[in-house]
Tab-separated table of C-alpha atoms in Angstrom:
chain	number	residue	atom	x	y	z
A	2	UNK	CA	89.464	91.643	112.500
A	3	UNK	CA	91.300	94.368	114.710
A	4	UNK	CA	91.083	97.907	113.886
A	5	UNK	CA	94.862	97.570	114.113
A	6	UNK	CA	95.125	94.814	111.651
A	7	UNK	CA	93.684	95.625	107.726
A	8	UNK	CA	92.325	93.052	105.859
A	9	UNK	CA	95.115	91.345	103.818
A	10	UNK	CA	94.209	90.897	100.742
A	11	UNK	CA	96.867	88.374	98.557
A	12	UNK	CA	96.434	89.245	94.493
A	13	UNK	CA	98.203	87.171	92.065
A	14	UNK	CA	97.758	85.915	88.687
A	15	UNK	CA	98.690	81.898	88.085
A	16	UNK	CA	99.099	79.696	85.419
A	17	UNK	CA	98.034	76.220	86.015
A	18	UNK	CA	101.055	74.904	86.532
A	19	UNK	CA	101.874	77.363	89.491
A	20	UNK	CA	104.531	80.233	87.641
A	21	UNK	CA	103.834	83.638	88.823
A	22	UNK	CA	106.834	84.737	86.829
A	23	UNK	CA	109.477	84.647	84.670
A	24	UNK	CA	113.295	86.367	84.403
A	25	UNK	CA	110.923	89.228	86.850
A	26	UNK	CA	108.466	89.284	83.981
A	27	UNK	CA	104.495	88.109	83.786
A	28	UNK	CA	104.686	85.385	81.167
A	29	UNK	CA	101.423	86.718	79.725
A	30	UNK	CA	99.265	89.678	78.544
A	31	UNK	CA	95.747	89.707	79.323
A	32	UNK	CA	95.005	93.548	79.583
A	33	UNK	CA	91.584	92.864	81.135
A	34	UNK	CA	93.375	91.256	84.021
A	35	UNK	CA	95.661	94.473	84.381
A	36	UNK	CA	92.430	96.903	84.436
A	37	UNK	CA	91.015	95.084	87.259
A	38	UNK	CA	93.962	94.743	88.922
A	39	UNK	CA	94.271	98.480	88.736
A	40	UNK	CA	90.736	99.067	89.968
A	41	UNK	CA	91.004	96.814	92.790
A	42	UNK	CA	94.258	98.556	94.021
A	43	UNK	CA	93.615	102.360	93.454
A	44	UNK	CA	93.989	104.268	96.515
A	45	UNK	CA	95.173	101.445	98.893
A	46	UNK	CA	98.567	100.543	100.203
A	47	UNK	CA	100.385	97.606	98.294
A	48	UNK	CA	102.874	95.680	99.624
A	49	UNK	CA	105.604	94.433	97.622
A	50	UNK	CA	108.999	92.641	98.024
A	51	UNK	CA	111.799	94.675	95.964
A	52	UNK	CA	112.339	92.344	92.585
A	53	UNK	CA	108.780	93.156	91.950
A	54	UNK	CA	108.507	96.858	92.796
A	55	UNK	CA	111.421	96.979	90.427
A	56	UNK	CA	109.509	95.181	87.712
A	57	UNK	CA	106.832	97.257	87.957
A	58	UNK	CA	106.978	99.972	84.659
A	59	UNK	CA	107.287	103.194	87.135
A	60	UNK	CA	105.027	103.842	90.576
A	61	UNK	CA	101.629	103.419	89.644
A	62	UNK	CA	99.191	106.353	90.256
A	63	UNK	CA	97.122	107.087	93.042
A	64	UNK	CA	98.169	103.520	95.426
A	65	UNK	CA	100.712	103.412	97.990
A	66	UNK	CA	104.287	100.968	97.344
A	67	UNK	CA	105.297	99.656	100.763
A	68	UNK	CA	107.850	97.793	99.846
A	69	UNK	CA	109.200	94.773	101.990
A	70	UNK	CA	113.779	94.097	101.767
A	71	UNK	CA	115.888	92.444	103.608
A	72	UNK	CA	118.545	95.032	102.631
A	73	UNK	CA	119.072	97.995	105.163
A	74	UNK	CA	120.285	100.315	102.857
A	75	UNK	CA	117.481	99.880	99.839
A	76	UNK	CA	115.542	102.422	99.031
A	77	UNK	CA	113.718	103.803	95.654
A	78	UNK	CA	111.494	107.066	94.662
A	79	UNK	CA	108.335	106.029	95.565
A	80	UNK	CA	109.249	103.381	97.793
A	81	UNK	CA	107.413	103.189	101.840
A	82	UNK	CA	110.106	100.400	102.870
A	83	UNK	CA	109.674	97.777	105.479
A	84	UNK	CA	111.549	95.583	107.057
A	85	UNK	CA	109.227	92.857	108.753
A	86	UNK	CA	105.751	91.785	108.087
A	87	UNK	CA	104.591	93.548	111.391
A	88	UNK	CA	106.117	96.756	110.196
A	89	UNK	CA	104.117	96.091	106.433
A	90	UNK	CA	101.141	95.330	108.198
A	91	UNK	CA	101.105	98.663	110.490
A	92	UNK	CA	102.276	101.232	107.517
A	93	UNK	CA	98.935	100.039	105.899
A	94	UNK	CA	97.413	102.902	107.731
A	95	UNK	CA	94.107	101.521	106.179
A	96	UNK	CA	91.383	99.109	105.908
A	97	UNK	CA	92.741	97.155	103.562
A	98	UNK	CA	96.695	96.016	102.638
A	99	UNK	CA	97.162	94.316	99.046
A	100	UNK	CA	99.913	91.862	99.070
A	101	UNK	CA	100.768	91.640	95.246
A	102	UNK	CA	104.058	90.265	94.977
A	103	UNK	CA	106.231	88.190	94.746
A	104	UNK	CA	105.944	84.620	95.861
A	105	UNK	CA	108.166	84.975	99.211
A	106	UNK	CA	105.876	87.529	100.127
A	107	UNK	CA	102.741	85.189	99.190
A	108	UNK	CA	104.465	82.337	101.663
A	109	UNK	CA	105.064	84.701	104.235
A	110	UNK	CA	101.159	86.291	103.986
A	111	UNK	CA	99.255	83.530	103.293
A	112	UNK	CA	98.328	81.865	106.710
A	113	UNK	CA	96.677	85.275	107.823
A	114	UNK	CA	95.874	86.599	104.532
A	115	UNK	CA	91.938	87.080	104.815
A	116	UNK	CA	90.944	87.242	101.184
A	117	UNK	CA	92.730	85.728	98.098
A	118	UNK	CA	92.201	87.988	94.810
A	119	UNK	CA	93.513	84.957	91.959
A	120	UNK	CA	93.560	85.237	87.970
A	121	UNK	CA	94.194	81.649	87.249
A	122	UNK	CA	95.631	81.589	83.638
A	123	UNK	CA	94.650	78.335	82.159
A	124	UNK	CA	98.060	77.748	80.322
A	125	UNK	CA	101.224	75.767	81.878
A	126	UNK	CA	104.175	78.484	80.655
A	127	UNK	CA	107.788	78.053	82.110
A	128	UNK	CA	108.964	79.998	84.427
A	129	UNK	CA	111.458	81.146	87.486
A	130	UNK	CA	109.119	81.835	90.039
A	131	UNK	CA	105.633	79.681	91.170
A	132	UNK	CA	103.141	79.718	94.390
A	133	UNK	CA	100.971	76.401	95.581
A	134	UNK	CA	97.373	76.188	94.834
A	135	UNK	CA	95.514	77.483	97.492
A	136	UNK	CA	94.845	74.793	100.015
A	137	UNK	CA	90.995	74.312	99.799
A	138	UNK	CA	91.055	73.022	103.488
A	139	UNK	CA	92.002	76.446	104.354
A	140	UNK	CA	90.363	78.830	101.294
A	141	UNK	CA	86.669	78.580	99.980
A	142	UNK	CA	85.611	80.002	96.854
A	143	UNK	CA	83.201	82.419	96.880
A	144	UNK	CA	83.255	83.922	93.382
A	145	UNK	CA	84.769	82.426	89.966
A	146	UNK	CA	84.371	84.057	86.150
A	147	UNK	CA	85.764	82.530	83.569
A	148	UNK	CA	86.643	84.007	80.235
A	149	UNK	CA	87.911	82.249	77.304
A	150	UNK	CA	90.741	82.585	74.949
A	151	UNK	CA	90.414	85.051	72.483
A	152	UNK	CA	93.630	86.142	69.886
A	153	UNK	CA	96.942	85.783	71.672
A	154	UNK	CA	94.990	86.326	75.390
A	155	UNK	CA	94.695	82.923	77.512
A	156	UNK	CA	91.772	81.233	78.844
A	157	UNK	CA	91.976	82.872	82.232
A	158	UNK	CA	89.414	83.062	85.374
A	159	UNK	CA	88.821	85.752	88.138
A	160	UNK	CA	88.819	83.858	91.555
A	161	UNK	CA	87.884	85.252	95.050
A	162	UNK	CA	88.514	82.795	97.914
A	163	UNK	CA	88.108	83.719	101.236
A	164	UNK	CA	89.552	81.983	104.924
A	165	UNK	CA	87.420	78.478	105.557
């Protein structure tokens, strides 16, 4: 990798049946999911499109928002906005750029996206919004954990693929 280029770094949390969202909403609650996600982000860049930046409960503490819009004239407390993926990838500034949302950012990342951060959720909810499986001819897994269900919190797994 380039010293101009950061590692890109796609995290996402997906049922089984491929939703990502719903109505700009995460179908679920697993709060284990949302500390890790947390640790894995703080003090690196995240890059975002909009409708999830605006989902988000407020900026989160100590991580950068780059946020990625079509729309000139967007902008949001908080906000680093982008235009183009080669304008996202150079405001990383960093080692590392976390692409967390949503899934026409994941389609636009993914083939040069050198790590993928998953939380499969092993339940099939509906939803608005959905991203493929990874394509194994392309991704390896390197790590999995699995955790079961416990009270109203899914069967879920925590799944690091990296670039075949």
């Amino acid at each position: 990798m380039s010293e101009s280029k950061p590692e890109i770094v796609l995290m996402f949390a997906r049922a089984d049946n491929g939703v990502i969202g719903a109505n700009n909403d995460i179908p679920w609650y697993i709060p284990s999911d949302l500390r890790r996600f947390k640790a894995m982000t703080m003090g690196t860049p995240m890059l975002m499109g909009r409708k999830t930046f605006e989902s988000l409960p407020g900026v989160l503490a100590d991580r950068r928002h780059i946020v990625l819009t079509r729309d000139p004239d967007w902008s949001a407390p908080g906000a680093e906005v982008v235009h183009t993926m080669e304008e996202a990838i150079a405001a990383a500034h960093g080692p590392v750029l976390s692409v967390i949302g949503g899934a026409e950012l994941h389609a636009m990342f993914e083939p040069i996206a050198d790590r993928l951060e998953y939380t499969e959720v092993h339940i099939a909810p509906p939803g608005d919004t959905t991203i493929p499986a990874p394509d194994l001819t392309r991704w390896r897994e390197t790590a999995r954990e699995d955790f079961p269900p416990l009270g109203d919190v899914p069967a879920y797994s925590y799944v690091t693929y990296l670039r075949a």
